[in-house]
Structure formats: structure tokens, C-alpha cells
XYZ file of C-alpha atoms in Angstrom:
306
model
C -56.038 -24.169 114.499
C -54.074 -27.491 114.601
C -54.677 -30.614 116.571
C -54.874 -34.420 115.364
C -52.253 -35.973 113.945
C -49.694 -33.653 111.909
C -47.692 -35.464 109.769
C -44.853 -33.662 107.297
C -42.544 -35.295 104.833
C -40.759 -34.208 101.412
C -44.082 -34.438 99.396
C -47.151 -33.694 101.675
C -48.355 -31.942 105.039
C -50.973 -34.012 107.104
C -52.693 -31.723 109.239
C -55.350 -33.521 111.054
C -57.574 -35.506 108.290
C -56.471 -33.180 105.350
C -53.648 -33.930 103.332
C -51.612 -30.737 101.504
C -49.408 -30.912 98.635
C -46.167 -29.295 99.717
C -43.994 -30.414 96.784
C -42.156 -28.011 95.636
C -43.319 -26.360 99.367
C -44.533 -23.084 98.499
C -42.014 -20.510 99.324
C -42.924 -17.754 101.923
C -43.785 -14.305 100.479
C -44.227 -11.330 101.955
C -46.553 -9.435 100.253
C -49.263 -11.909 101.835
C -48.594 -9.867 105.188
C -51.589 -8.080 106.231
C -52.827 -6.831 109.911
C -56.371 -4.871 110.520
C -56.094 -1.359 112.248
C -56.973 -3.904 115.632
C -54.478 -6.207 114.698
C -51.752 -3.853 114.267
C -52.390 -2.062 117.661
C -52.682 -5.356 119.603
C -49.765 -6.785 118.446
C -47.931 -3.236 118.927
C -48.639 -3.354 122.221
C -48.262 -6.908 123.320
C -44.700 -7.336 121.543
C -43.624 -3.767 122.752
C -43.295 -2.297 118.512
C -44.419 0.898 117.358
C -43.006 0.477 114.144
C -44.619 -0.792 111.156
C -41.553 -2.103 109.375
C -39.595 -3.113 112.480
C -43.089 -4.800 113.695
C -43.554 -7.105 110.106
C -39.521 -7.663 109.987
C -40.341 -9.314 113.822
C -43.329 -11.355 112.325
C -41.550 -12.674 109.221
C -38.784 -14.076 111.428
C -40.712 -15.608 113.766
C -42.755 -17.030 110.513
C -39.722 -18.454 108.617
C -39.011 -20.241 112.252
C -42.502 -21.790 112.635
C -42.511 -22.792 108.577
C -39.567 -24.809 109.022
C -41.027 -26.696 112.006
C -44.029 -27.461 109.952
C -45.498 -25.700 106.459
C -48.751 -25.298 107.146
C -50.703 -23.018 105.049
C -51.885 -21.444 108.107
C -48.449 -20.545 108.749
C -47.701 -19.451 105.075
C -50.729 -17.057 104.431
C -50.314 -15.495 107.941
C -53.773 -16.711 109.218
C -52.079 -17.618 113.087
C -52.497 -13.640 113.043
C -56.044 -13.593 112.828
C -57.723 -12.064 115.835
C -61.070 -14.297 116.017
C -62.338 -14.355 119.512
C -62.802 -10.957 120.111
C -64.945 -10.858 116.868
C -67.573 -13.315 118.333
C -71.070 -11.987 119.676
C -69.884 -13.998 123.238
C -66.806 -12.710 123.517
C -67.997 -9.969 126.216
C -69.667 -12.818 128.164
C -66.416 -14.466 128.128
C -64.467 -11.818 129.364
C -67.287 -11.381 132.091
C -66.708 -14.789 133.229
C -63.069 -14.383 133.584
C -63.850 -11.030 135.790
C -66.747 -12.771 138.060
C -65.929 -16.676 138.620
C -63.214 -16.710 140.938
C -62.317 -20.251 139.248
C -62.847 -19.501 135.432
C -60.353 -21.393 133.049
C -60.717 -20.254 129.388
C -59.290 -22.734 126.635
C -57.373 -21.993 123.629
C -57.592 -24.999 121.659
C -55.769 -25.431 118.562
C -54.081 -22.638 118.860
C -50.758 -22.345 116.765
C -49.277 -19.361 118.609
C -51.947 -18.943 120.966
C -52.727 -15.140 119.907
C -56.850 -15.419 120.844
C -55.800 -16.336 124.445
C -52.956 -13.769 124.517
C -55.901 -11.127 123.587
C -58.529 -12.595 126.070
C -55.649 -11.930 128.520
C -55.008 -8.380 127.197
C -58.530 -7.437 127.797
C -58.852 -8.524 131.048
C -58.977 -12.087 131.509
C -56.527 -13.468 134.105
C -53.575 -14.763 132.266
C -52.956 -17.596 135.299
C -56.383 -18.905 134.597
C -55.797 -19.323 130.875
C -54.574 -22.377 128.853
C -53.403 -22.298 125.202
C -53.100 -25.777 123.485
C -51.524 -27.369 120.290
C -50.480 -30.470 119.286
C -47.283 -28.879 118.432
C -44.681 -27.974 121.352
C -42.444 -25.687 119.155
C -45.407 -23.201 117.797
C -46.349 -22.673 121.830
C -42.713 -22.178 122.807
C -42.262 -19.903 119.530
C -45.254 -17.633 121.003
C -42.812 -16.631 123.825
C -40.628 -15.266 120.778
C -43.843 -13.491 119.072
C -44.723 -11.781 122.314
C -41.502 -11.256 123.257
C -42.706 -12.885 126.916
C -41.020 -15.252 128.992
C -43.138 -17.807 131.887
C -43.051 -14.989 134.450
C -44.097 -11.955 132.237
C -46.951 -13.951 130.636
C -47.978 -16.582 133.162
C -50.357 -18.258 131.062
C -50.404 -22.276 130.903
C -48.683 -23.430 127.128
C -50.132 -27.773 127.142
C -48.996 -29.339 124.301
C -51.269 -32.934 123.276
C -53.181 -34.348 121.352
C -57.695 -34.143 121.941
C -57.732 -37.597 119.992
C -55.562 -39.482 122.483
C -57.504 -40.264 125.771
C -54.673 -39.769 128.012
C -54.577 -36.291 126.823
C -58.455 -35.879 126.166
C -60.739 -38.666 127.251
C -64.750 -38.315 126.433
C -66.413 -37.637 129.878
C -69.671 -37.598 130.780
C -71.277 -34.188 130.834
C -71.137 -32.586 134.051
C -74.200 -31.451 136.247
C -72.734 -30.311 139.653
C -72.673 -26.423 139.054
C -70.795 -25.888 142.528
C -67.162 -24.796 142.582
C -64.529 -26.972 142.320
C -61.032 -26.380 144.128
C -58.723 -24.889 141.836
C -56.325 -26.598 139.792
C -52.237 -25.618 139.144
C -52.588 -24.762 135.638
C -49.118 -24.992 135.100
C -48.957 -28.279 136.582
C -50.964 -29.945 133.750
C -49.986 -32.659 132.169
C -53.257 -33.073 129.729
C -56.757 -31.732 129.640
C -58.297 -34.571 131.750
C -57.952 -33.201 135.368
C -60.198 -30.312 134.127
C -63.205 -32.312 132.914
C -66.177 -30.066 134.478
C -63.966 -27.317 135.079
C -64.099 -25.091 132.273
C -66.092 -22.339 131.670
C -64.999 -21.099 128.522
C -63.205 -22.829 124.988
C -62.371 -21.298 121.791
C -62.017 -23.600 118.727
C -61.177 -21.566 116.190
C -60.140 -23.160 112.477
C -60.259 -26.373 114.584
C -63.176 -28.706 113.843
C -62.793 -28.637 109.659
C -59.525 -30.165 109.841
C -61.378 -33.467 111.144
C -63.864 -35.947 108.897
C -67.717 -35.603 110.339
C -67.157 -38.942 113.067
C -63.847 -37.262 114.329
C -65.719 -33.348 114.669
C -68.680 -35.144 116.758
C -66.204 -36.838 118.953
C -64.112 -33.756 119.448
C -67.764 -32.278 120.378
C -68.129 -34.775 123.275
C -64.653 -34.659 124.304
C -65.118 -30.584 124.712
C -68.728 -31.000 126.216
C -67.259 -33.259 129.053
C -64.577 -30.435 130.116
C -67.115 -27.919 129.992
C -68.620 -26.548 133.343
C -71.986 -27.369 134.293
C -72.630 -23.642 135.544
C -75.387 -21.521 133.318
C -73.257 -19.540 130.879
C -70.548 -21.654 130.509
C -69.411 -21.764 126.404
C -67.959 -23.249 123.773
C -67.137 -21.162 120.685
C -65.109 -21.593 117.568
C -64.934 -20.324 113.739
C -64.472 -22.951 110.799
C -65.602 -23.641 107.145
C -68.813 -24.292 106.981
C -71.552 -24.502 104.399
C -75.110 -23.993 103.450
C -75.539 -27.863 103.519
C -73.232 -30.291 105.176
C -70.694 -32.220 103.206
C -67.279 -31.590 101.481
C -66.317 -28.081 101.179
C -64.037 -25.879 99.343
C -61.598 -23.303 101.177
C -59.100 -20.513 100.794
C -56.658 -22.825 99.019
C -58.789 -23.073 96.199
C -60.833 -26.494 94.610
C -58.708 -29.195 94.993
C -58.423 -28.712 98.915
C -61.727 -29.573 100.329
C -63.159 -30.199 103.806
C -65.574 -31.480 105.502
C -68.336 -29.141 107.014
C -70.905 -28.788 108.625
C -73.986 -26.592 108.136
C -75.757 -24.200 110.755
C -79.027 -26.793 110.841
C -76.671 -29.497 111.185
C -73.855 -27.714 113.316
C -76.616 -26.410 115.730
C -78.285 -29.958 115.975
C -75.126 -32.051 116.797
C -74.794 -29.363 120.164
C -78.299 -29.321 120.864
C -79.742 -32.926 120.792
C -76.550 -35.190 119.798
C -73.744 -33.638 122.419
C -76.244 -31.846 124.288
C -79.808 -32.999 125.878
C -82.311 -31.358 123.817
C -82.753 -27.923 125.111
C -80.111 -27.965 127.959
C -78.039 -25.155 125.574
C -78.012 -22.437 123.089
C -76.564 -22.612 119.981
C -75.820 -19.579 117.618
C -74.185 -19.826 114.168
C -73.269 -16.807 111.601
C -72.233 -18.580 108.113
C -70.271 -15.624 106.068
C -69.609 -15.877 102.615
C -65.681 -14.850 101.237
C -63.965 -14.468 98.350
C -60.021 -14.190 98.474
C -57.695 -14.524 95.909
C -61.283 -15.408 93.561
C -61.692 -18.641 95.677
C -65.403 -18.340 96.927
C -65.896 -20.394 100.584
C -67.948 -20.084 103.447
C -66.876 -19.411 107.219
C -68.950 -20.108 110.248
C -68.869 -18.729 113.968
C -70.709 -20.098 116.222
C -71.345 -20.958 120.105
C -72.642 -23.386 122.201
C -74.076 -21.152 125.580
C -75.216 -24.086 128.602
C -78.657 -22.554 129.739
């Protein structure tokens, strides 16, 4: 959800490429709290609430914390709730790769409070061998307060950095040895680098649209080199997208437009540009929405190494 540069002052919100008018900073409101029936029993059970009320009082605070680090609108329409992993065709196969490699790392990238990787780890995929990563320090430690966890009740790894500065993320080239590699101290990290090869699974969700088109093929390269060279091994995200590439409007309405990519052209850059030609399978769903009468497209995808 957030990576790149993030830049706040009295005026404006830089969150990666995109620049947000937050003068006067929209004030939080509650009425925009909403959870799904699966939402609502995950986060029941992970944060150890039964109660509705007492369960959104818990959110809001924890909300009003994070806003004050840094307004994002991801922050103020409640999106860092959003399940999205487990909504992805792959996310099975994920969770099967978790239960069978003995040295499977998954990779929550972007990911504000880290909830996909909290629910990867709910369902069965080994906390220890999972990494949740923002550019922001505070919105990882605040995820301790959301779950109500500490290190030693939720042992998974919290890296803070940046993927456009090489010491954190360098571009490596794509791995081909498919043999296992000794495991690696996740909570020893430093930065991403060490794993380069090692990963079988990463979730970008909400990730790549925050970046112009050079910065999302770049980020594509960076994640191809961590990935693991073994057959099955993914990449998978959910972004705006489009029906053709270019500038694109999203849930904040007209004047807040992105760049994004297409499924032809989203599907190409993995399998030809970041990719050898045929060495992976790409899939891409592009879903119309409508929310507050904005109209904008969303697009899941994955990249699956054959």
C-alpha cells in the first residue's frame, strides 16, 4: 500500500509519485467504517473482540494514531482494512507453499498495517517465515496495537525501507538455481537484499499505481530478482488499472489520477520485459467500481514462474 518516498507537510501528502491535497486535511469520520462478514470475523478473532462496537471503538483509535503519523487517504477511508490476498485465484497456492517448502518466505510489501500477511498467517502460513514491509516504521509498530500482539505472540518479521533505495532493494538478476538455499534469520534483516532468490511468494497490493510507468517497471525487476527460481513461485498484487494504459482516475474522484497499466500491457511487462518470454504465467482480472459515484477500475493479477 505505501512505499517510495512519503512526504507530508501543512498543504499536501506525497505518497510515492502522487501528490494529495490535504489542506484543510480532511477530518476522520466514522460513518466511512465498514468490515465484510470475513472481515469482521478475522479481525474478531485476531484482536481477541467479539463486540461490534467495542471492535470499531478499537479500530478508530488505532486510526486517529496512524492519521496523525501520516494522512493518507488509505488511512482515512479505512482501506488498510481491506482483506485482498485471500480474494486472489492464487491465494490457495500460496498457502500451499507455505505448508510444503520447508524454506518458503511470503512478502507483504507495502503493507500499512500488514493485515494480508497477518491473514496468510491465520490460515496457515508460518508466521516466522513471513515478512511485512513499509516504508513507514510507525504503521508496522502500530500493527502490534491493531492485533493486540507483541514480537513473541506474533513472530512475524516487521522491515521497514524503502524498494527504490538499493541498499534496501537493489535490481538483481533473475535467479535460475531452483535448489534450496539455507535459511535466513528473518528477524535479523536489515533490507530485502539478502533474500534475492529466496522468495517464493509477494503480495503487492495498492502498491504499483502509486509509482509513474519507469518507476512500476523497475519495482517489477527489483521484485523479479527476489523471487525464487522454483516452478510456482509468485508474485501477486491488486491496483488501478485500466482498459488501456495511461493516466487513470480513482476512488478520490477526477482530479486524483494515476498511472496504470492495462491487462495487455500489465501481462506483457511480466512476460517478455521482466520475464523471458514464456518462462511465467500471468493472470489479470480488471473489475469495474463505482463508490461514492466515482467510476474506476481495479486489477488483480499474478505473475506464476512455470
Amino acid at each position: 500500500m505505501m512505499e517510495g518516498a512519503a512526504i507530508h507537510n501543512d498543504s499536501t501528502t506525497v505518497l510515492g509519485d502522487v501528490t494529495f491535497q490535504t489542506a484543510p486535511m480532511p477530518k476522520l469520520d466514522p460513518n466511512l467504517y465498514r468490515l465484510s462478514s470475513e472481515e469482521a470475523a478475522f479481525f474478531k478473532a485476531q484482536i481477541g473482540i467479539d463486540d461490534d462496537e467495542d471492535l470499531k471503538r478499537h479500530i478508530l483509535e488505532v486510526q486517529a494514531k496512524a492519521y496523525k503519523i501520516v494522512p493518507y487517504p488509505c488511512i482515512h477511508e479505512f482501506f488498510f482494512l481491506r482483506i485482498n490476498i485471500s480474494s486472489y485465484p492464487v491465494y490457495e497456492h500460496i498457502l500451499k507453499l507455505g505448508r510444503e517448502r520447508s524454506d518458503a518466505v511470503l512478502l507483504d510489501l507495502g503493507c500499512c498495517f500488514g493485515v494480508d500477511a497477518r491473514k496468510a498467517a491465520a490460515d496457515g502460513f508460518p508466521a516466522k517465515n513471513i515478512i511485512a514491509s513499509d516504508i513507514n516504521n510507525e504503521l508496522l509498530e502500530l500493527s502490534h496495537e491493531l492485533f493486540r500482539t507483541t514480537p513473541t505472540s506474533y513472530p512475524g518479521c516487521l522491515l521497514p525501507g524503502d524498494v527504490f533505495d538499493p541498499a534496501f532493494l537493489s535490481i538483481a538478476a533473475r535467479p535460475n538455481d531452483v535448489s534450496s538455499a539455507l535459511a535466513i534469520d528473518l528477524s535479523s534483516l536489515k533490507s530485502l537484499n539478502p533474500l534475492h532468490g529466496r522468495i517464493s511468494a509477494i503480495n503487492a497490493s495498492r502498491l504499483f499505481h502509486l509509482f509513474t510507468e519507469d518507476k512500476q517497471l523497475h519495482l517489477a525487476r527489483a521484485l523479479a530478482g527476489l523471487l525464487s527460481a522454483q516452478p510456482g513461485s509468485v508474485i501477486c498484487g491488486f491496483q488501478v488499472g485500466s482498459p488501456e494504459k495511461g493516466m487513470a482516475a480513482t476512488v478520490l474522484g477526477p482530479e486524483h489520477r494515476l498511472f496504470a497499466h492495462s491487462p495487455k500491457s500489465w501481462s506483457y511487462l511480466w512476460d517478455g520485459e521482466v520475464f523471458e518470454k514464456g518462462s511465467v504465467k500471468v493472470e489479470t482480472e480488471l473489475v469495474k467500481l463505482v463508490i461514492r459515484g466515482v467510476e474506476y477500475f481495479m486489477m488483480g493479477w499474478s505473475v506464476v514462474r512455470l
